Amino acid sequence: MNTQFLERAMLITGGFEGSDPWANITGNFDDEGLTCGQLGKTIKAGDQQKVVKNYIAAHGTSELLSLMPKKGGEYVQVVNASVATGMAIVVSWSDKKGRVVEPYKSELAAFWKSAKMIVKQREHAAITEG
C-alpha cells in the first residue's frame, strides 16, 4: 500500500468526521456511543477498542493516563470491557444533544491526536482500510 495515498485518503475521510484532525471526538448522537479518530472509530463497532488496545500493547498506559489524567483510567476500562458494558459507560459521557462533555472531550482529543496514537491510527488504517 502506498502510504502517501493512504494518508491522503485518511485526511479526506477524516474531514467528513469532524474539524479536529486525528481526534474528531463525537458523542452518542448516532447511537454509536463514542466516536474518535481520523476515521471515526466507534465503541459500538468495537473498532475504537482495537486501535486503543494496539496503542496500549505497544506503549503501555502511562502516556495515555498522562494525556487523560482525570478520565484515562475509566477509558482504559471501557476499552477492555465488552462492547455492551463499554457502551453503557460511554453513553453517559454525552449530553442530551449527543456532544461529549468535559473533561472527556478534551482528554480524549489530547490522546487521539498525540503522536503515538496518530501512528496507531495510520497502522490500523493500513491493515483494515487499505
mmCIF file of N, CA and C in Angstrom:
data_model
loop_
_atom_site.group_PDB
_atom_site.id
_atom_site.type_symbol
_atom_site.label_atom_id
_atom_site.label_comp_id
_atom_site.label_asym_id
_atom_site.label_seq_id
_atom_site.Cartn_x
_atom_site.Cartn_y
_atom_site.Cartn_z
ATOM 1 N N MET A 1 0.856 -1.187 0.000
ATOM 2 C CA MET A 1 0.000 0.000 0.000
ATOM 3 C C MET A 1 0.884 1.225 0.000
ATOM 4 N N ASN A 2 0.576 2.161 -0.840
ATOM 5 C CA ASN A 2 1.293 3.423 -0.920
ATOM 6 C C ASN A 2 0.869 4.297 0.258
ATOM 7 N N THR A 3 1.806 4.598 1.148
ATOM 8 C CA THR A 3 1.467 5.362 2.348
ATOM 9 C C THR A 3 1.037 6.781 2.032
ATOM 10 N N GLN A 4 1.548 7.341 0.939
ATOM 11 C CA GLN A 4 1.146 8.694 0.550
ATOM 12 C C GLN A 4 -0.340 8.735 0.188
ATOM 13 N N PHE A 5 -0.803 7.735 -0.569
ATOM 14 C CA PHE A 5 -2.212 7.684 -0.947
ATOM 15 C C PHE A 5 -3.098 7.387 0.262
ATOM 16 N N LEU A 6 -2.622 6.516 1.137
ATOM 17 C CA LEU A 6 -3.375 6.214 2.355
ATOM 18 C C LEU A 6 -3.540 7.478 3.195
ATOM 19 N N GLU A 7 -2.476 8.236 3.340
ATOM 20 C CA GLU A 7 -2.536 9.476 4.123
ATOM 21 C C GLU A 7 -3.546 10.449 3.514
ATOM 22 N N ARG A 8 -3.513 10.603 2.211
ATOM 23 C CA ARG A 8 -4.470 11.493 1.542
ATOM 24 C C ARG A 8 -5.896 11.030 1.784
ATOM 25 N N ALA A 9 -6.121 9.748 1.616
ATOM 26 C CA ALA A 9 -7.463 9.199 1.813
ATOM 27 C C ALA A 9 -7.931 9.407 3.244
ATOM 28 N N MET A 10 -7.034 9.213 4.208
ATOM 29 C CA MET A 10 -7.400 9.402 5.607
ATOM 30 C C MET A 10 -7.757 10.859 5.880
ATOM 31 N N LEU A 11 -7.011 11.786 5.328
ATOM 32 C CA LEU A 11 -7.297 13.202 5.556
ATOM 33 C C LEU A 11 -8.623 13.612 4.918
ATOM 34 N N ILE A 12 -8.928 13.065 3.755
ATOM 35 C CA ILE A 12 -10.217 13.366 3.115
ATOM 36 C C ILE A 12 -11.353 12.779 3.944
ATOM 37 N N THR A 13 -11.238 11.511 4.278
ATOM 38 C CA THR A 13 -12.273 10.845 5.067
ATOM 39 C C THR A 13 -12.430 11.514 6.422
ATOM 40 N N GLY A 14 -11.326 11.831 7.057
ATOM 41 C CA GLY A 14 -11.360 12.484 8.359
ATOM 42 C C GLY A 14 -12.056 13.827 8.324
ATOM 43 N N GLY A 15 -11.983 14.505 7.192
ATOM 44 C CA GLY A 15 -12.670 15.776 7.045
ATOM 45 C C GLY A 15 -14.177 15.644 7.168
ATOM 46 N N PHE A 16 -14.712 14.485 6.801
ATOM 47 C CA PHE A 16 -16.141 14.233 6.955
ATOM 48 C C PHE A 16 -16.491 13.881 8.405
ATOM 49 N N GLU A 17 -15.518 13.433 9.167
ATOM 50 C CA GLU A 17 -15.752 13.033 10.553
ATOM 51 C C GLU A 17 -15.755 14.212 11.519
ATOM 52 N N GLY A 18 -15.060 15.295 11.171
ATOM 53 C CA GLY A 18 -15.025 16.449 12.057
ATOM 54 C C GLY A 18 -13.901 17.393 11.715
ATOM 55 N N SER A 19 -13.797 18.442 12.504
ATOM 56 C CA SER A 19 -12.846 19.511 12.200
ATOM 57 C C SER A 19 -11.550 19.422 13.008
ATOM 58 N N ASP A 20 -11.395 18.424 13.828
ATOM 59 C CA ASP A 20 -10.195 18.284 14.656
ATOM 60 C C ASP A 20 -9.418 17.058 14.178
ATOM 61 N N PRO A 21 -8.594 17.220 13.131
ATOM 62 C CA PRO A 21 -7.906 16.072 12.542
ATOM 63 C C PRO A 21 -7.247 15.164 13.589
ATOM 64 N N TRP A 22 -7.383 13.902 13.367
ATOM 65 C CA TRP A 22 -6.865 12.805 14.171
ATOM 66 C C TRP A 22 -7.651 12.582 15.455
ATOM 67 N N ALA A 23 -8.308 13.590 16.006
ATOM 68 C CA ALA A 23 -9.093 13.392 17.222
ATOM 69 C C ALA A 23 -10.556 13.151 16.856
ATOM 70 N N ASN A 24 -11.222 14.164 16.325
ATOM 71 C CA ASN A 24 -12.627 14.063 15.894
ATOM 72 C C ASN A 24 -13.503 13.351 16.924
ATOM 73 N N ILE A 25 -13.581 13.912 18.105
ATOM 74 C CA ILE A 25 -14.345 13.306 19.201
ATOM 75 C C ILE A 25 -15.820 13.678 19.063
ATOM 76 N N THR A 26 -16.683 12.675 18.903
ATOM 77 C CA THR A 26 -18.117 12.918 18.852
ATOM 78 C C THR A 26 -18.836 11.948 19.776
ATOM 79 N N GLY A 27 -19.951 12.404 20.271
ATOM 80 C CA GLY A 27 -20.698 11.633 21.257
ATOM 81 C C GLY A 27 -21.757 10.735 20.660
ATOM 82 N N ASN A 28 -22.741 10.450 21.465
ATOM 83 C CA ASN A 28 -23.738 9.427 21.151
ATOM 84 C C ASN A 28 -24.926 9.965 20.346
ATOM 85 N N PHE A 29 -24.725 10.947 19.507
ATOM 86 C CA PHE A 29 -25.820 11.484 18.697
ATOM 87 C C PHE A 29 -26.348 10.451 17.706
ATOM 88 N N ASP A 30 -25.522 9.457 17.369
ATOM 89 C CA ASP A 30 -25.878 8.459 16.358
ATOM 90 C C ASP A 30 -26.003 7.038 16.927
ATOM 91 N N ASP A 31 -26.095 6.935 18.235
ATOM 92 C CA ASP A 31 -26.208 5.645 18.934
ATOM 93 C C ASP A 31 -24.985 4.751 18.760
ATOM 94 N N GLU A 32 -23.820 5.348 18.478
ATOM 95 C CA GLU A 32 -22.571 4.590 18.376
ATOM 96 C C GLU A 32 -21.758 4.692 19.668
ATOM 97 N N GLY A 33 -22.289 5.392 20.669
ATOM 98 C CA GLY A 33 -21.641 5.517 21.970
ATOM 99 C C GLY A 33 -20.625 6.627 22.007
ATOM 100 N N LEU A 34 -19.517 6.419 21.338
ATOM 101 C CA LEU A 34 -18.421 7.379 21.304
ATOM 102 C C LEU A 34 -17.636 7.123 20.029
ATOM 103 N N THR A 35 -17.358 8.181 19.285
ATOM 104 C CA THR A 35 -16.599 8.074 18.051
ATOM 105 C C THR A 35 -15.331 8.900 18.194
ATOM 106 N N CYS A 36 -14.198 8.318 17.812
ATOM 107 C CA CYS A 36 -12.914 9.011 17.918
ATOM 108 C C CYS A 36 -12.047 8.686 16.707
ATOM 109 N N GLY A 37 -11.154 9.610 16.410
ATOM 110 C CA GLY A 37 -10.126 9.348 15.425
ATOM 111 C C GLY A 37 -10.421 9.839 14.034
ATOM 112 N N GLN A 38 -9.375 9.850 13.249
ATOM 113 C CA GLN A 38 -9.423 10.330 11.877
ATOM 114 C C GLN A 38 -10.477 9.593 11.042
ATOM 115 N N LEU A 39 -10.666 8.313 11.308
ATOM 116 C CA LEU A 39 -11.604 7.521 10.517
ATOM 117 C C LEU A 39 -12.870 7.136 11.288
ATOM 118 N N GLY A 40 -13.138 7.845 12.381
ATOM 119 C CA GLY A 40 -14.403 7.649 13.077
ATOM 120 C C GLY A 40 -14.607 6.287 13.696
ATOM 121 N N LYS A 41 -13.652 5.838 14.479
ATOM 122 C CA LYS A 41 -13.760 4.540 15.145
ATOM 123 C C LYS A 41 -14.741 4.633 16.314
ATOM 124 N N THR A 42 -15.657 3.662 16.384
ATOM 125 C CA THR A 42 -16.712 3.725 17.395
ATOM 126 C C THR A 42 -16.598 2.614 18.430
ATOM 127 N N ILE A 43 -17.165 2.902 19.596
ATOM 128 C CA ILE A 43 -17.237 1.887 20.651
ATOM 129 C C ILE A 43 -18.210 0.788 20.233
ATOM 130 N N LYS A 44 -19.352 1.157 19.666
ATOM 131 C CA LYS A 44 -20.367 0.168 19.299
ATOM 132 C C LYS A 44 -19.836 -0.860 18.304
ATOM 133 N N ALA A 45 -19.040 -0.410 17.328
ATOM 134 C CA ALA A 45 -18.482 -1.333 16.333
ATOM 135 C C ALA A 45 -17.295 -2.127 16.886
ATOM 136 N N GLY A 46 -16.707 -1.661 17.982
ATOM 137 C CA GLY A 46 -15.563 -2.348 18.571
ATOM 138 C C GLY A 46 -14.233 -1.978 17.937
ATOM 139 N N ASP A 47 -14.263 -1.150 16.899
ATOM 140 C CA ASP A 47 -13.002 -0.812 16.233
ATOM 141 C C ASP A 47 -12.178 0.219 17.000
ATOM 142 N N GLN A 48 -12.840 1.068 17.771
ATOM 143 C CA GLN A 48 -12.094 2.009 18.616
ATOM 144 C C GLN A 48 -11.253 1.253 19.642
ATOM 145 N N GLN A 49 -11.858 0.233 20.230
ATOM 146 C CA GLN A 49 -11.145 -0.560 21.219
ATOM 147 C C GLN A 49 -9.908 -1.213 20.611
ATOM 148 N N LYS A 50 -10.009 -1.702 19.389
ATOM 149 C CA LYS A 50 -8.868 -2.358 18.736
ATOM 150 C C LYS A 50 -7.696 -1.402 18.572
ATOM 151 N N VAL A 51 -7.978 -0.178 18.132
ATOM 152 C CA VAL A 51 -6.903 0.795 17.937
ATOM 153 C C VAL A 51 -6.245 1.133 19.271
ATOM 154 N N VAL A 52 -7.059 1.359 20.290
ATOM 155 C CA VAL A 52 -6.512 1.717 21.605
ATOM 156 C C VAL A 52 -5.751 0.539 22.215
ATOM 157 N N LYS A 53 -6.250 -0.673 22.058
ATOM 158 C CA LYS A 53 -5.532 -1.845 22.574
ATOM 159 C C LYS A 53 -4.179 -2.010 21.878
ATOM 160 N N ASN A 54 -4.117 -1.720 20.583
ATOM 161 C CA ASN A 54 -2.827 -1.759 19.882
ATOM 162 C C ASN A 54 -1.875 -0.717 20.435
ATOM 163 N N TYR A 55 -2.385 0.452 20.733
ATOM 164 C CA TYR A 55 -1.572 1.505 21.357
ATOM 165 C C TYR A 55 -1.038 1.021 22.704
ATOM 166 N N ILE A 56 -1.920 0.486 23.537
ATOM 167 C CA ILE A 56 -1.527 0.031 24.878
ATOM 168 C C ILE A 56 -0.512 -1.110 24.783
ATOM 169 N N ALA A 57 -0.706 -2.018 23.847
ATOM 170 C CA ALA A 57 0.239 -3.128 23.678
ATOM 171 C C ALA A 57 1.638 -2.612 23.330
ATOM 172 N N ALA A 58 1.698 -1.556 22.550
ATOM 173 C CA ALA A 58 2.988 -1.018 22.127
ATOM 174 C C ALA A 58 3.613 -0.074 23.142
ATOM 175 N N HIS A 59 2.786 0.689 23.855
ATOM 176 C CA HIS A 59 3.312 1.776 24.687
ATOM 177 C C HIS A 59 2.914 1.726 26.154
ATOM 178 N N GLY A 60 2.057 0.797 26.536
ATOM 179 C CA GLY A 60 1.568 0.778 27.906
ATOM 180 C C GLY A 60 0.521 1.856 28.124
ATOM 181 N N THR A 61 0.138 2.053 29.362
ATOM 182 C CA THR A 61 -0.915 3.025 29.664
ATOM 183 C C THR A 61 -0.400 4.338 30.232
ATOM 184 N N SER A 62 0.885 4.426 30.559
ATOM 185 C CA SER A 62 1.364 5.625 31.263
ATOM 186 C C SER A 62 1.163 6.912 30.479
ATOM 187 N N GLU A 63 1.462 6.924 29.177
ATOM 188 C CA GLU A 63 1.265 8.150 28.394
ATOM 189 C C GLU A 63 -0.220 8.446 28.218
ATOM 190 N N LEU A 64 -1.022 7.412 27.981
ATOM 191 C CA LEU A 64 -2.467 7.606 27.892
ATOM 192 C C LEU A 64 -2.968 8.266 29.172
ATOM 193 N N LEU A 65 -2.554 7.761 30.310
ATOM 194 C CA LEU A 65 -3.008 8.317 31.587
ATOM 195 C C LEU A 65 -2.486 9.731 31.816
ATOM 196 N N SER A 66 -1.311 10.048 31.288
ATOM 197 C CA SER A 66 -0.813 11.421 31.430
ATOM 198 C C SER A 66 -1.579 12.381 30.533
ATOM 199 N N LEU A 67 -2.043 11.914 29.371
ATOM 200 C CA LEU A 67 -2.837 12.740 28.474
ATOM 201 C C LEU A 67 -4.298 12.828 28.923
ATOM 202 N N MET A 68 -4.718 11.852 29.697
ATOM 203 C CA MET A 68 -6.088 11.798 30.208
ATOM 204 C C MET A 68 -6.053 11.641 31.729
ATOM 205 N N PRO A 69 -5.525 12.646 32.445
ATOM 206 C CA PRO A 69 -5.298 12.478 33.884
ATOM 207 C C PRO A 69 -6.560 12.271 34.718
ATOM 208 N N LYS A 70 -7.689 12.797 34.288
ATOM 209 C CA LYS A 70 -8.919 12.651 35.070
ATOM 210 C C LYS A 70 -9.730 11.429 34.666
ATOM 211 N N LYS A 71 -9.746 11.098 33.380
ATOM 212 C CA LYS A 71 -10.657 10.064 32.882
ATOM 213 C C LYS A 71 -9.966 8.912 32.157
ATOM 214 N N GLY A 72 -8.639 8.896 32.141
ATOM 215 C CA GLY A 72 -7.907 7.843 31.445
ATOM 216 C C GLY A 72 -8.163 6.450 31.993
ATOM 217 N N GLY A 73 -8.209 6.330 33.309
ATOM 218 C CA GLY A 73 -8.469 5.027 33.911
ATOM 219 C C GLY A 73 -9.829 4.479 33.509
ATOM 220 N N GLU A 74 -10.809 5.349 33.482
ATOM 221 C CA GLU A 74 -12.155 4.949 33.067
ATOM 222 C C GLU A 74 -12.168 4.552 31.592
ATOM 223 N N TYR A 75 -11.423 5.295 30.771
ATOM 224 C CA TYR A 75 -11.352 4.984 29.342
ATOM 225 C C TYR A 75 -10.695 3.621 29.117
ATOM 226 N N VAL A 76 -9.648 3.324 29.849
ATOM 227 C CA VAL A 76 -8.999 2.010 29.727
ATOM 228 C C VAL A 76 -9.993 0.909 30.108
ATOM 229 N N GLN A 77 -10.803 1.142 31.122
ATOM 230 C CA GLN A 77 -11.833 0.167 31.491
ATOM 231 C C GLN A 77 -12.813 -0.059 30.346
ATOM 232 N N VAL A 78 -13.236 1.023 29.696
ATOM 233 C CA VAL A 78 -14.158 0.921 28.562
ATOM 234 C C VAL A 78 -13.534 0.086 27.453
ATOM 235 N N VAL A 79 -12.279 0.363 27.149
ATOM 236 C CA VAL A 79 -11.575 -0.323 26.067
ATOM 237 C C VAL A 79 -11.453 -1.818 26.344
ATOM 238 N N ASN A 80 -11.294 -2.177 27.601
ATOM 239 C CA ASN A 80 -11.118 -3.584 27.968
ATOM 240 C C ASN A 80 -12.421 -4.311 28.286
ATOM 241 N N ALA A 81 -13.524 -3.590 28.331
ATOM 242 C CA ALA A 81 -14.818 -4.192 28.653
ATOM 243 C C ALA A 81 -15.458 -4.776 27.394
ATOM 244 N N SER A 82 -16.542 -5.494 27.589
ATOM 245 C CA SER A 82 -17.336 -5.939 26.436
ATOM 246 C C SER A 82 -17.917 -4.706 25.758
ATOM 247 N N VAL A 83 -18.342 -4.862 24.518
ATOM 248 C CA VAL A 83 -18.938 -3.729 23.802
ATOM 249 C C VAL A 83 -20.161 -3.214 24.565
ATOM 250 N N ALA A 84 -21.007 -4.108 25.040
ATOM 251 C CA ALA A 84 -22.223 -3.694 25.755
ATOM 252 C C ALA A 84 -21.886 -2.904 27.015
ATOM 253 N N THR A 85 -20.918 -3.374 27.785
ATOM 254 C CA THR A 85 -20.522 -2.672 29.001
ATOM 255 C C THR A 85 -19.875 -1.335 28.663
ATOM 256 N N GLY A 86 -19.014 -1.323 27.659
ATOM 257 C CA GLY A 86 -18.379 -0.080 27.226
ATOM 258 C C GLY A 86 -19.405 0.939 26.761
ATOM 259 N N MET A 87 -20.378 0.485 26.000
ATOM 260 C CA MET A 87 -21.446 1.377 25.536
ATOM 261 C C MET A 87 -22.212 1.965 26.713
ATOM 262 N N ALA A 88 -22.536 1.137 27.690
ATOM 263 C CA ALA A 88 -23.288 1.619 28.852
ATOM 264 C C ALA A 88 -22.521 2.718 29.582
ATOM 265 N N ILE A 89 -21.207 2.620 29.584
ATOM 266 C CA ILE A 89 -20.385 3.631 30.257
ATOM 267 C C ILE A 89 -20.299 4.906 29.431
ATOM 268 N N VAL A 90 -19.937 4.792 28.144
ATOM 269 C CA VAL A 90 -19.662 5.997 27.349
ATOM 270 C C VAL A 90 -20.906 6.792 26.989
ATOM 271 N N VAL A 91 -22.075 6.172 27.010
ATOM 272 C CA VAL A 91 -23.302 6.920 26.719
ATOM 273 C C VAL A 91 -23.446 8.080 27.704
ATOM 274 N N SER A 92 -23.033 7.886 28.930
ATOM 275 C CA SER A 92 -23.141 8.950 29.934
ATOM 276 C C SER A 92 -22.126 10.073 29.715
ATOM 277 N N TRP A 93 -21.197 9.896 28.801
ATOM 278 C CA TRP A 93 -20.209 10.937 28.510
ATOM 279 C C TRP A 93 -20.754 11.980 27.547
ATOM 280 N N SER A 94 -21.955 11.774 27.009
ATOM 281 C CA SER A 94 -22.575 12.710 26.075
ATOM 282 C C SER A 94 -23.722 13.452 26.743
ATOM 283 N N ASP A 95 -23.925 14.712 26.318
ATOM 284 C CA ASP A 95 -25.069 15.475 26.805
ATOM 285 C C ASP A 95 -26.324 15.076 26.023
ATOM 286 N N LYS A 96 -27.426 15.745 26.277
ATOM 287 C CA LYS A 96 -28.695 15.390 25.633
ATOM 288 C C LYS A 96 -28.685 15.607 24.125
ATOM 289 N N LYS A 97 -27.750 16.425 23.631
ATOM 290 C CA LYS A 97 -27.630 16.656 22.191
ATOM 291 C C LYS A 97 -26.584 15.745 21.558
ATOM 292 N N GLY A 98 -26.040 14.813 22.335
ATOM 293 C CA GLY A 98 -25.080 13.857 21.809
ATOM 294 C C GLY A 98 -23.659 14.378 21.706
ATOM 295 N N ARG A 99 -23.348 15.453 22.406
ATOM 296 C CA ARG A 99 -21.985 16.010 22.397
ATOM 297 C C ARG A 99 -21.229 15.510 23.616
ATOM 298 N N VAL A 100 -19.974 15.150 23.422
ATOM 299 C CA VAL A 100 -19.149 14.670 24.533
ATOM 300 C C VAL A 100 -18.890 15.837 25.483
ATOM 301 N N VAL A 101 -19.081 15.587 26.767
ATOM 302 C CA VAL A 101 -18.908 16.608 27.797
ATOM 303 C C VAL A 101 -17.466 16.625 28.304
ATOM 304 N N GLU A 102 -17.128 17.690 28.980
ATOM 305 C CA GLU A 102 -15.805 17.812 29.598
ATOM 306 C C GLU A 102 -15.791 17.101 30.946
ATOM 307 N N PRO A 103 -14.664 16.593 31.359
ATOM 308 C CA PRO A 103 -13.345 16.665 30.742
ATOM 309 C C PRO A 103 -13.080 15.573 29.704
ATOM 310 N N TYR A 104 -14.080 14.736 29.447
ATOM 311 C CA TYR A 104 -13.879 13.630 28.497
ATOM 312 C C TYR A 104 -13.415 14.130 27.128
ATOM 313 N N LYS A 105 -14.111 15.142 26.590
ATOM 314 C CA LYS A 105 -13.820 15.578 25.224
ATOM 315 C C LYS A 105 -12.383 16.048 25.065
ATOM 316 N N SER A 106 -11.927 16.941 25.909
ATOM 317 C CA SER A 106 -10.565 17.470 25.756
ATOM 318 C C SER A 106 -9.509 16.413 26.048
ATOM 319 N N GLU A 107 -9.764 15.547 27.017
ATOM 320 C CA GLU A 107 -8.792 14.490 27.321
ATOM 321 C C GLU A 107 -8.730 13.464 26.193
ATOM 322 N N LEU A 108 -9.869 13.058 25.667
ATOM 323 C CA LEU A 108 -9.872 12.127 24.536
ATOM 324 C C LEU A 108 -9.177 12.744 23.323
ATOM 325 N N ALA A 109 -9.430 14.026 23.071
ATOM 326 C CA ALA A 109 -8.785 14.705 21.944
ATOM 327 C C ALA A 109 -7.271 14.732 22.128
ATOM 328 N N ALA A 110 -6.810 15.040 23.322
ATOM 329 C CA ALA A 110 -5.361 15.066 23.580
ATOM 330 C C ALA A 110 -4.741 13.698 23.308
ATOM 331 N N PHE A 111 -5.413 12.640 23.720
ATOM 332 C CA PHE A 111 -4.897 11.295 23.499
ATOM 333 C C PHE A 111 -4.930 10.925 22.019
ATOM 334 N N TRP A 112 -6.076 11.096 21.360
ATOM 335 C CA TRP A 112 -6.231 10.647 19.974
ATOM 336 C C TRP A 112 -5.355 11.410 18.988
ATOM 337 N N LYS A 113 -4.979 12.641 19.305
ATOM 338 C CA LYS A 113 -4.105 13.370 18.384
ATOM 339 C C LYS A 113 -2.662 13.431 18.869
ATOM 340 N N SER A 114 -2.342 12.614 19.866
ATOM 341 C CA SER A 114 -0.942 12.506 20.298
ATOM 342 C C SER A 114 -0.144 11.762 19.224
ATOM 343 N N ALA A 115 1.139 12.038 19.169
ATOM 344 C CA ALA A 115 1.987 11.484 18.100
ATOM 345 C C ALA A 115 1.916 9.955 18.017
ATOM 346 N N LYS A 116 1.996 9.280 19.147
ATOM 347 C CA LYS A 116 1.993 7.816 19.132
ATOM 348 C C LYS A 116 0.630 7.250 18.729
ATOM 349 N N MET A 117 -0.451 7.950 19.097
ATOM 350 C CA MET A 117 -1.776 7.466 18.718
ATOM 351 C C MET A 117 -2.036 7.716 17.236
ATOM 352 N N ILE A 118 -1.498 8.784 16.679
ATOM 353 C CA ILE A 118 -1.625 9.017 15.236
ATOM 354 C C ILE A 118 -0.959 7.876 14.472
ATOM 355 N N VAL A 119 0.199 7.436 14.932
ATOM 356 C CA VAL A 119 0.883 6.301 14.300
ATOM 357 C C VAL A 119 -0.009 5.067 14.345
ATOM 358 N N LYS A 120 -0.641 4.820 15.481
ATOM 359 C CA LYS A 120 -1.514 3.644 15.603
ATOM 360 C C LYS A 120 -2.736 3.757 14.689
ATOM 361 N N GLN A 121 -3.267 4.952 14.520
ATOM 362 C CA GLN A 121 -4.391 5.132 13.600
ATOM 363 C C GLN A 121 -3.962 4.835 12.164
ATOM 364 N N ARG A 122 -2.785 5.311 11.798
ATOM 365 C CA ARG A 122 -2.277 5.037 10.445
ATOM 366 C C ARG A 122 -2.057 3.543 10.238
ATOM 367 N N GLU A 123 -1.445 2.883 11.217
ATOM 368 C CA GLU A 123 -1.203 1.449 11.116
ATOM 369 C C GLU A 123 -2.515 0.683 10.977
ATOM 370 N N HIS A 124 -3.492 1.037 11.794
ATOM 371 C CA HIS A 124 -4.790 0.368 11.750
ATOM 372 C C HIS A 124 -5.440 0.558 10.379
ATOM 373 N N ALA A 125 -5.367 1.769 9.858
ATOM 374 C CA ALA A 125 -5.941 2.039 8.541
ATOM 375 C C ALA A 125 -5.249 1.239 7.456
ATOM 376 N N ALA A 126 -3.932 1.133 7.534
ATOM 377 C CA ALA A 126 -3.188 0.386 6.514
ATOM 378 C C ALA A 126 -3.597 -1.086 6.491
ATOM 379 N N ILE A 127 -3.919 -1.620 7.661
ATOM 380 C CA ILE A 127 -4.289 -3.031 7.768
ATOM 381 C C ILE A 127 -5.765 -3.250 7.434
ATOM 382 N N THR A 128 -6.631 -2.392 7.950
ATOM 383 C CA THR A 128 -8.072 -2.648 7.852
ATOM 384 C C THR A 128 -8.787 -1.869 6.767
ATOM 385 N N GLU A 129 -8.251 -0.732 6.369
ATOM 386 C CA GLU A 129 -8.944 0.111 5.400
ATOM 387 C C GLU A 129 -8.247 0.092 4.034
ATOM 388 N N GLY A 130 -6.994 -0.329 4.013
ATOM 389 C CA GLY A 130 -6.166 -0.143 2.832
ATOM 390 C C GLY A 130 -6.305 -1.141 1.771
#
